[in-house]
CSV table of C-alpha atoms and ligand atoms in Angstrom, one decimal:
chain,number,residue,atom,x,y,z
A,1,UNK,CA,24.8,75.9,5.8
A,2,UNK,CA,27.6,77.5,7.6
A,3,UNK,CA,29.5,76.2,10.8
A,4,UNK,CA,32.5,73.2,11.3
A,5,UNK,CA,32.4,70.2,9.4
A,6,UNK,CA,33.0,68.2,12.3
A,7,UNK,CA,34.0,64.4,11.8
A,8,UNK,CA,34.0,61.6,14.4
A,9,UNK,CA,35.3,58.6,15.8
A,10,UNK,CA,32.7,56.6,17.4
A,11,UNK,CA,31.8,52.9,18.2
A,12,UNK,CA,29.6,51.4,20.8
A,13,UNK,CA,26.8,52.9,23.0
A,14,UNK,CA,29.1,55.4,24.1
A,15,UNK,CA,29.4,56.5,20.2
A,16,UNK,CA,25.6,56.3,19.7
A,17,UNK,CA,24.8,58.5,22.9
A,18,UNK,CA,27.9,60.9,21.4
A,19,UNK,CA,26.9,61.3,18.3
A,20,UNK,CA,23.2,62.0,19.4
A,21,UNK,CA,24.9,65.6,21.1
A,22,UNK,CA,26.8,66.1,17.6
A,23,UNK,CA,23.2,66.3,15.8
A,24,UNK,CA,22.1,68.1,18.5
A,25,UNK,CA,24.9,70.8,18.9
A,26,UNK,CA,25.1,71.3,15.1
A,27,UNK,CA,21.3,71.5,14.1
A,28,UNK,CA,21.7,74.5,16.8
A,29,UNK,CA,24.5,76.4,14.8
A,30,UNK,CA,22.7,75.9,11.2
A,31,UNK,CA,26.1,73.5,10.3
A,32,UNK,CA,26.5,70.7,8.4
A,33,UNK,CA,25.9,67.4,9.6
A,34,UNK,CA,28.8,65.5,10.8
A,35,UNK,CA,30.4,62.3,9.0
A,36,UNK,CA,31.1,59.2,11.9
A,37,UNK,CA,33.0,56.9,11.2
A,38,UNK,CA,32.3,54.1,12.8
A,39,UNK,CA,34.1,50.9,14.6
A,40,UNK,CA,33.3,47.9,12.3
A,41,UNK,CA,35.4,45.7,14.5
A,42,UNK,CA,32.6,44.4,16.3
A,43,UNK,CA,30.8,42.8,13.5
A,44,UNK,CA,30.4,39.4,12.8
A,45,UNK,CA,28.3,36.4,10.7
A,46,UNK,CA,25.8,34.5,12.8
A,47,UNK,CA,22.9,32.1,11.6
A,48,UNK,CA,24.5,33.3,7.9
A,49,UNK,CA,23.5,37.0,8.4
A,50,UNK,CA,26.1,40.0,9.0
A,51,UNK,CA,25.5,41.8,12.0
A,52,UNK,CA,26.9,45.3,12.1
A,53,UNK,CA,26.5,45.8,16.3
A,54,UNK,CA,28.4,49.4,16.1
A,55,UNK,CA,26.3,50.6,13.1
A,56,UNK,CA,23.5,49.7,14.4
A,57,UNK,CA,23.7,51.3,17.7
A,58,UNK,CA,24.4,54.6,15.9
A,59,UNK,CA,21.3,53.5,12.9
A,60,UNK,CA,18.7,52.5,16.0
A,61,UNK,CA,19.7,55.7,18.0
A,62,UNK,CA,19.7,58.4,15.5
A,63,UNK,CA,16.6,56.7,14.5
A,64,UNK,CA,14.9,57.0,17.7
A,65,UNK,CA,14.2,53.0,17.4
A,66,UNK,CA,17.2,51.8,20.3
A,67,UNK,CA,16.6,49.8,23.4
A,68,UNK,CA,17.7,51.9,25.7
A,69,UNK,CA,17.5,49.8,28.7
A,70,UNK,CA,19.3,47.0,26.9
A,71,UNK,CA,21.6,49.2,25.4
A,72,UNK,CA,21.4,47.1,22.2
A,73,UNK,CA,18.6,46.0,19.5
A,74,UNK,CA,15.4,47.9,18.7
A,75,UNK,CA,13.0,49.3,21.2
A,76,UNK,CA,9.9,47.2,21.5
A,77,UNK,CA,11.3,43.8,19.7
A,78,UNK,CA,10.5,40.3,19.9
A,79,UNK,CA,12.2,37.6,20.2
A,80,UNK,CA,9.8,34.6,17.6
A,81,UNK,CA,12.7,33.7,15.4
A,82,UNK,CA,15.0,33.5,17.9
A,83,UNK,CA,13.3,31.0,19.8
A,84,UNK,CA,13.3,29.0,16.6
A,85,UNK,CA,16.8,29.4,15.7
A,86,UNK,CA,17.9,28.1,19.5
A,87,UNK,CA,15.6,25.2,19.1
A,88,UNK,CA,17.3,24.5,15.8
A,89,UNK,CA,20.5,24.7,17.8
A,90,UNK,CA,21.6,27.6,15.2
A,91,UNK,CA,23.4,30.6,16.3
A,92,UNK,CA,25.0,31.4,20.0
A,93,UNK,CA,22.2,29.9,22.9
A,94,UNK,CA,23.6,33.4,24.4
A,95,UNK,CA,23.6,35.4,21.8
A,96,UNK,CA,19.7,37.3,20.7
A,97,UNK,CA,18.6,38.3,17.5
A,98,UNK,CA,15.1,40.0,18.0
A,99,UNK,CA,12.5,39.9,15.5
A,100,UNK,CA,12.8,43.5,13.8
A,101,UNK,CA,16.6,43.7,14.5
A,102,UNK,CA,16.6,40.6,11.8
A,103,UNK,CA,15.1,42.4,9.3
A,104,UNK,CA,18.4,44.9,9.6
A,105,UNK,CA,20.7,42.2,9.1
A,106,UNK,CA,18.6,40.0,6.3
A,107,UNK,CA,18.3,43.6,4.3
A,108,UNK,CA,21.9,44.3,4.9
A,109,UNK,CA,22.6,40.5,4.2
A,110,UNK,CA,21.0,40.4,1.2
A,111,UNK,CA,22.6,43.8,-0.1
A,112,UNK,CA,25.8,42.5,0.3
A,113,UNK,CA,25.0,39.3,-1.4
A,114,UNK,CA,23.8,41.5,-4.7
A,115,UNK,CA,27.3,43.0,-4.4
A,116,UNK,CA,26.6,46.3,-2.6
A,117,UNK,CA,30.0,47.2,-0.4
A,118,UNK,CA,29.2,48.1,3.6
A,119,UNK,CA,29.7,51.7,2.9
A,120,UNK,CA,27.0,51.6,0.1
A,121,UNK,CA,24.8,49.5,2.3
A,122,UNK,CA,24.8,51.8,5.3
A,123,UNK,CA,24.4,54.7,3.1
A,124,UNK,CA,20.8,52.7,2.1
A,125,UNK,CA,20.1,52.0,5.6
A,126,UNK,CA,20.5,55.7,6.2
A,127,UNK,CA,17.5,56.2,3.8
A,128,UNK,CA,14.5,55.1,6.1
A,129,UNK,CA,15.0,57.8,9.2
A,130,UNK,CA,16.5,61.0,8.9
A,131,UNK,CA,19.4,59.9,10.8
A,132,UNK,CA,21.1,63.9,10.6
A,133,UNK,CA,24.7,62.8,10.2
A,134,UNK,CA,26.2,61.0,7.2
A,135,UNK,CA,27.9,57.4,8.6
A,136,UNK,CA,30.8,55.5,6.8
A,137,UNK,CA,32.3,52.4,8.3
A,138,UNK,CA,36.2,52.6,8.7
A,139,UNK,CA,36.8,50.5,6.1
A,140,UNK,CA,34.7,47.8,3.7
A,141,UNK,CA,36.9,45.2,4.7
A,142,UNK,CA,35.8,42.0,7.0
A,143,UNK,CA,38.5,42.6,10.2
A,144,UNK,CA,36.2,41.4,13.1
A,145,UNK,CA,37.9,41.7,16.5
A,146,UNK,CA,39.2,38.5,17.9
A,147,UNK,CA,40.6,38.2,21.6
A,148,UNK,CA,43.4,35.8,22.1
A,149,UNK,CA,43.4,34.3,25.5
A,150,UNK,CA,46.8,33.6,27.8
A,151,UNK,CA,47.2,30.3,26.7
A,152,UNK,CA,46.7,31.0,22.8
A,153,UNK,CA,42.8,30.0,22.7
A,154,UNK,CA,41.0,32.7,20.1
A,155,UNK,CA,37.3,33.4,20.7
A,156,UNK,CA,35.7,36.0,18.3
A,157,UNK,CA,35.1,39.4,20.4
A,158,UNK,CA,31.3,39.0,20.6
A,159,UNK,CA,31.8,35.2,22.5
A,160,UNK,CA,34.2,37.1,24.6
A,161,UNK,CA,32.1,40.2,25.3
A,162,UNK,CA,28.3,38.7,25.7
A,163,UNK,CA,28.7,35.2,26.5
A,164,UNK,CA,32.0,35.4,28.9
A,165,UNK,CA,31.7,39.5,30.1
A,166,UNK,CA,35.0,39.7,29.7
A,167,UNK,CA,36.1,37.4,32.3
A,168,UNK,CA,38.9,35.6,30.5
A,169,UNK,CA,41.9,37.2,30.4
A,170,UNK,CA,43.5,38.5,26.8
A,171,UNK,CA,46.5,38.3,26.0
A,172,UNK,CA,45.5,40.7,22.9
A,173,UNK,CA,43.2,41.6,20.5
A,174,UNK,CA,43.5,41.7,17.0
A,175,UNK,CA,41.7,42.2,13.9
A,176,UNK,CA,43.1,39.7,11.4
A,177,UNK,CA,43.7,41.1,7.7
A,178,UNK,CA,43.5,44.6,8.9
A,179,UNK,CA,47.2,45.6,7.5
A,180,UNK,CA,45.7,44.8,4.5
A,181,UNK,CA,42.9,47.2,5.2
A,182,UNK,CA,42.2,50.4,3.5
A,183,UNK,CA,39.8,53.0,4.4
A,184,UNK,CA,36.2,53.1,2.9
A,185,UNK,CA,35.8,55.5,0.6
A,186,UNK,CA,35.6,59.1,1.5
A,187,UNK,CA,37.0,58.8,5.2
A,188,UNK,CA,40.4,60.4,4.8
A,189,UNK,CA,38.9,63.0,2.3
A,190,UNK,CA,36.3,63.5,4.8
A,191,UNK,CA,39.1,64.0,7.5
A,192,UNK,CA,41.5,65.9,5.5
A,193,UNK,CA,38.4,68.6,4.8
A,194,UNK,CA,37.3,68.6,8.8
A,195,UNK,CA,37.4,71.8,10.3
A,196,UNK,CA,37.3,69.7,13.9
A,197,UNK,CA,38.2,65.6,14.6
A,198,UNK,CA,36.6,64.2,17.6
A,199,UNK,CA,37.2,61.0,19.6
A,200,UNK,CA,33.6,59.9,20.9
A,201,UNK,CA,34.0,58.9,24.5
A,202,UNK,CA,33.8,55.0,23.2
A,203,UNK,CA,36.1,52.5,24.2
A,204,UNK,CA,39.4,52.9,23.2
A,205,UNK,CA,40.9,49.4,22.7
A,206,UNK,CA,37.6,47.8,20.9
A,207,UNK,CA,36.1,50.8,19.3
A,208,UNK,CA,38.4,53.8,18.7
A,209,UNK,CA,41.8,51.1,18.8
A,210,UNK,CA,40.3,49.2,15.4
A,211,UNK,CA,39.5,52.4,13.6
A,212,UNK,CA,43.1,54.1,13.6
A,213,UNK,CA,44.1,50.4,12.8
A,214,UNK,CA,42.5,50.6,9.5
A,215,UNK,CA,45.9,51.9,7.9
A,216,UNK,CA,45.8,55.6,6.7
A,217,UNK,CA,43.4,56.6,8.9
A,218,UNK,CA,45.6,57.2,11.9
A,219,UNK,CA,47.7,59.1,9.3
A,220,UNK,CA,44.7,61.1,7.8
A,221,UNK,CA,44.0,62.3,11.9
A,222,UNK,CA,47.3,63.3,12.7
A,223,UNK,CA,47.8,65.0,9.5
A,224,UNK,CA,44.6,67.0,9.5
A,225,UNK,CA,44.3,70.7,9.5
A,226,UNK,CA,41.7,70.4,11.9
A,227,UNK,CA,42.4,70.4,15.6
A,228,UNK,CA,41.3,67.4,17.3
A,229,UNK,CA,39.7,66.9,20.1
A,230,UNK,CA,39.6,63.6,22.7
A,231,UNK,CA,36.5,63.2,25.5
A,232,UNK,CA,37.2,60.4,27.8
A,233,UNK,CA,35.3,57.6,28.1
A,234,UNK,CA,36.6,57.6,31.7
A,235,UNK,CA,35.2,59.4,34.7
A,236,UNK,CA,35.7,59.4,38.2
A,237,UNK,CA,38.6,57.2,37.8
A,238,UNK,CA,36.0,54.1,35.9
A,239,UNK,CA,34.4,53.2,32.6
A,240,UNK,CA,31.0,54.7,32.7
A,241,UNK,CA,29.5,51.3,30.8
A,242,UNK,CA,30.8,48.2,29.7
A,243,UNK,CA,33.9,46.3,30.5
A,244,UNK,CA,36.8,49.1,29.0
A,245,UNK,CA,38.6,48.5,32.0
A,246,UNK,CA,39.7,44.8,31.0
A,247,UNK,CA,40.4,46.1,27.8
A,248,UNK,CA,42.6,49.1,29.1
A,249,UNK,CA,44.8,46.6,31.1
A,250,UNK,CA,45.1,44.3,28.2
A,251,UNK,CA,47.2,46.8,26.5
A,252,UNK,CA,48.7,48.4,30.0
A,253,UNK,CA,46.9,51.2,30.1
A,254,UNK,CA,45.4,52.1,33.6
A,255,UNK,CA,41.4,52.9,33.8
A,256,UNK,CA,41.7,56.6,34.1
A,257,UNK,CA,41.3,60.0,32.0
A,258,UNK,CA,45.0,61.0,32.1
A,259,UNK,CA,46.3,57.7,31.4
A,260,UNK,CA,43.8,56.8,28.0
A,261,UNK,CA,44.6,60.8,27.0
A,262,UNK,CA,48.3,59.7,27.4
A,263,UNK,CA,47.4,56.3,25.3
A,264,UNK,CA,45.7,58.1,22.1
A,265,UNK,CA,49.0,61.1,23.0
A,266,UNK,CA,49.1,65.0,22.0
A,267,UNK,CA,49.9,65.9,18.5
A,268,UNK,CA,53.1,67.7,19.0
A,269,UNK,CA,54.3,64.5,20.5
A,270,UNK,CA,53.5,62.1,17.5
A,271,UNK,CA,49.9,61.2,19.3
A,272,UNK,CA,46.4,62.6,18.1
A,273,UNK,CA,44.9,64.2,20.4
A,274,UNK,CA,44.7,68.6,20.9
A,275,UNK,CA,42.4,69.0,24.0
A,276,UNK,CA,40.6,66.3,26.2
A,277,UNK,CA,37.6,66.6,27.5
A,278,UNK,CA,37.4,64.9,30.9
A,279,UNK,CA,35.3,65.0,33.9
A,280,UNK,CA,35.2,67.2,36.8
A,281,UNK,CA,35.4,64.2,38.7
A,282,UNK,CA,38.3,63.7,37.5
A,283,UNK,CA,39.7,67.6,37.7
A,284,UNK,CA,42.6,66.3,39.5
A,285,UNK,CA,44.3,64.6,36.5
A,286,UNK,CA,43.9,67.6,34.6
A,287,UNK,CA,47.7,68.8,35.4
A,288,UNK,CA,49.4,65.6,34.4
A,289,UNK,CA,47.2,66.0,30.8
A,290,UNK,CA,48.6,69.4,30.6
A,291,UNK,CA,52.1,68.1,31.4
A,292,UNK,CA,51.5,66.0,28.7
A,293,UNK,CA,51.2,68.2,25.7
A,294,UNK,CA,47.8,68.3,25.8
A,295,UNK,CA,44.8,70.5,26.5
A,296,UNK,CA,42.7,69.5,29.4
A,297,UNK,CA,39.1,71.3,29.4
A,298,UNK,CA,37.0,70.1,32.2
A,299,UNK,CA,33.4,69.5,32.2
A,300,UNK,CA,30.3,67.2,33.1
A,301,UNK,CA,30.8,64.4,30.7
A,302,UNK,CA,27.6,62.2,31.7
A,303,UNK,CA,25.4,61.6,28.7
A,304,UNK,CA,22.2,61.8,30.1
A,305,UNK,CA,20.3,62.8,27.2
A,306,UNK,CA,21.0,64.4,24.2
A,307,UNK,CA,20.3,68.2,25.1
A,308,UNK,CA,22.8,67.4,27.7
A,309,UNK,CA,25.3,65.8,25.4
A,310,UNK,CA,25.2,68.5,23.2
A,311,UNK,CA,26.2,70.6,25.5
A,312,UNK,CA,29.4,68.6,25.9
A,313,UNK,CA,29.7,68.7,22.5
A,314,UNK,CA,29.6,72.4,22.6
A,315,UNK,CA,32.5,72.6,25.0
A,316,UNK,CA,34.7,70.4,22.5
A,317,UNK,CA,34.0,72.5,19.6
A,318,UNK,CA,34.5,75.5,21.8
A,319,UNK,CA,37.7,73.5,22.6
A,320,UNK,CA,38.5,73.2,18.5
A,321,UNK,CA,37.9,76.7,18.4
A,322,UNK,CA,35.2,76.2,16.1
B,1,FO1,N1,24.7,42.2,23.7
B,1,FO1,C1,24.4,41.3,24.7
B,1,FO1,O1,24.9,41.5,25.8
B,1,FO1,N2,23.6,40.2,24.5
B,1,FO1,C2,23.1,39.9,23.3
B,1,FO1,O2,22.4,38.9,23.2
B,1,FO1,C3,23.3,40.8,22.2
B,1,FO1,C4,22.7,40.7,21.0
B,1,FO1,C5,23.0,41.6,20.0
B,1,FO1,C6,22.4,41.4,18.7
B,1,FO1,C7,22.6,42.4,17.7
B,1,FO1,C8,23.5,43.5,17.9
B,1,FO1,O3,23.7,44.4,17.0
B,1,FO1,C9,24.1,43.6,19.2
B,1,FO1,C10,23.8,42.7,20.2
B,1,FO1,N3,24.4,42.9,21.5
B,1,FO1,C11,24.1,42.0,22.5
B,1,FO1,C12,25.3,44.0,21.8
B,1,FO1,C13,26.7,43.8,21.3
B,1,FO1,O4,27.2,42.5,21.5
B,1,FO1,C14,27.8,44.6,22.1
B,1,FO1,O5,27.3,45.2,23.2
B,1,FO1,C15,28.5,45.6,21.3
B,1,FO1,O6,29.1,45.0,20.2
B,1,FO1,C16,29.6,46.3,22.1
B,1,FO1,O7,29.8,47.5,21.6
């Protein structure tokens, strides 16, 4: 196989639809497939299973097995033991666990109960589809995001995100025992060996923000040989899905391209990023990206389908100059 070995930085639906245009673009140039590392921030224990929501996405996606009108769970599920777990009065009333999507987490449950680590687990889970990229989890550590509300009140990130939308206010997030974090095996190997890094256009704060957390891995990016590349999550001045924008003014940064390229920084300047994809909608921003150290390259960034989204992915590995 010849080509980049290309490694990315994904969480979220806007990871999963990403990292469908990585399989896509490298599957076209005969390369390897790509290594995402993936946001484990969002996981959590409900009704004595582990759900793995960022995993799963990407699993689902690559799998061909997503919801994609939910934008979560599997295509086609149920909802039986659900319906018997709120009767129970287990779980969150607000919170669904469909019928097949169980079976993920009571496989993965029970693999971690015989001892198996996360990364060894997804790497089984990877077994039943030919998924095309190889998936590690940032780190095999529990650090589930929690949000702590003006006031002090901490909710875990999935109460915050499904049941309240992100209507209370943060004060911060934070991911408790994640100083004392290190990164699952084979991520900063994998990054050290990339010929091109790239930032999935996922939410910076609850997605990208918990994987350079994992210490060393922030480290491992900006000391890579490999030029790395940004594409923003952000277009036409707003978050294409989800509620980024709340989480973007929890840590002061405004909702658009220029300001979340300035957030993750240019190399030169002690930052990650190289070059930024962003949006011709948002052309105009391109100067101030410039002015900040880094390379703006515009193009369409909506991730219609996953021809489409490999061509994006073409322009950032054009961008790499790989
Ligand atoms: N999101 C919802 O909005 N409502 C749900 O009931 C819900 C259930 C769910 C179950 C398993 C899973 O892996 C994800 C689930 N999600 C649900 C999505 C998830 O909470 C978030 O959208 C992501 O974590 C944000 O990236």
């Amino acid at each position: 196989m010849t080509g980049p070995r290309v490694v990315v930085l994904a969480g979220g639906v806007g990871g999963a639809k990403f990292t469908l245009g990585v399989r896509e673009a490298l599957a076209r140039r005969g390369a390897p497939e790509a290594t995402v590392v993936v946001n484990t921030g969002d996981d959590l224990w409900l009704s004595g299973v582990r759900l793995q929501p960022d995993v799963d996405s990407i699993v689902y996606a690559l799998a061909g097995q997503n919801d994609t009108t939910r934008g979560w769970g599997r295509a086609g599920d149920t909802e039986r033991v659900n319906a018997e777990l709120q009767a129970w009065g287990a779980g969150w009333p607000w919170f669904t666990l469909g019928d097949l999507d169980l079976g993920t987490h009571l496989a993965r449950t029970g693999w971690l109960r015989d001892g198996f680590t996360p990364t060894e687990v997804i790497a089984r889970m990877s077994q039943r589809w030919p998924l095309g990229v190889d998936l590690l989890p940032m780190t095999d550590a529990e650090v589930d995001t929690w949000v702590v509300l003006n006031g002090g009140a901490r909710l875990h990130f999935q109460e915050w995100w499904t049941r309240h939308r992100a209507a209370l206010t943060p004060e911060r997030f934070e991911n408790p025992g994640i100083d004392r974090a290190v990164p699952a095996p084979g991520v900063v190997e994998t990054i050290a060996a990339a010929d091109v890094v790239l930032i999935a256009p996922s939410n910076p704060v609850v997605s990208i923000g918990p994987i350079l957390a994992v210490p060393g891995i922030r480290d491992a990016v900006r000391a890579a040989s490999a030029p790395v590349v940004g594409v923003s999550p952000i277009i036409g001045g707003r978050v294409v899905r989800g509620m980024a924008d709340v989480c973007l003014a929890t840590i002061g940064v405004e909702t658009s391209a220029s300001a979340v390229a300035a957030h993750y920084g240019a190399r030169a300047d002690g930052g990650l990023l190289d070059a930024w994809l962003m949006a011709e909608e948002d052309a105009d921003a391109a100067a101030q990206v410039e002015a900040a150290g880094i390379r703006a390259v515009v193009r369409p960034l909506w991730m219609t389908d996953a021809a489409t989204t490999g061509v994006m992915v073409d322009a950032a590995l054009d961008a790499a100059g790989v």
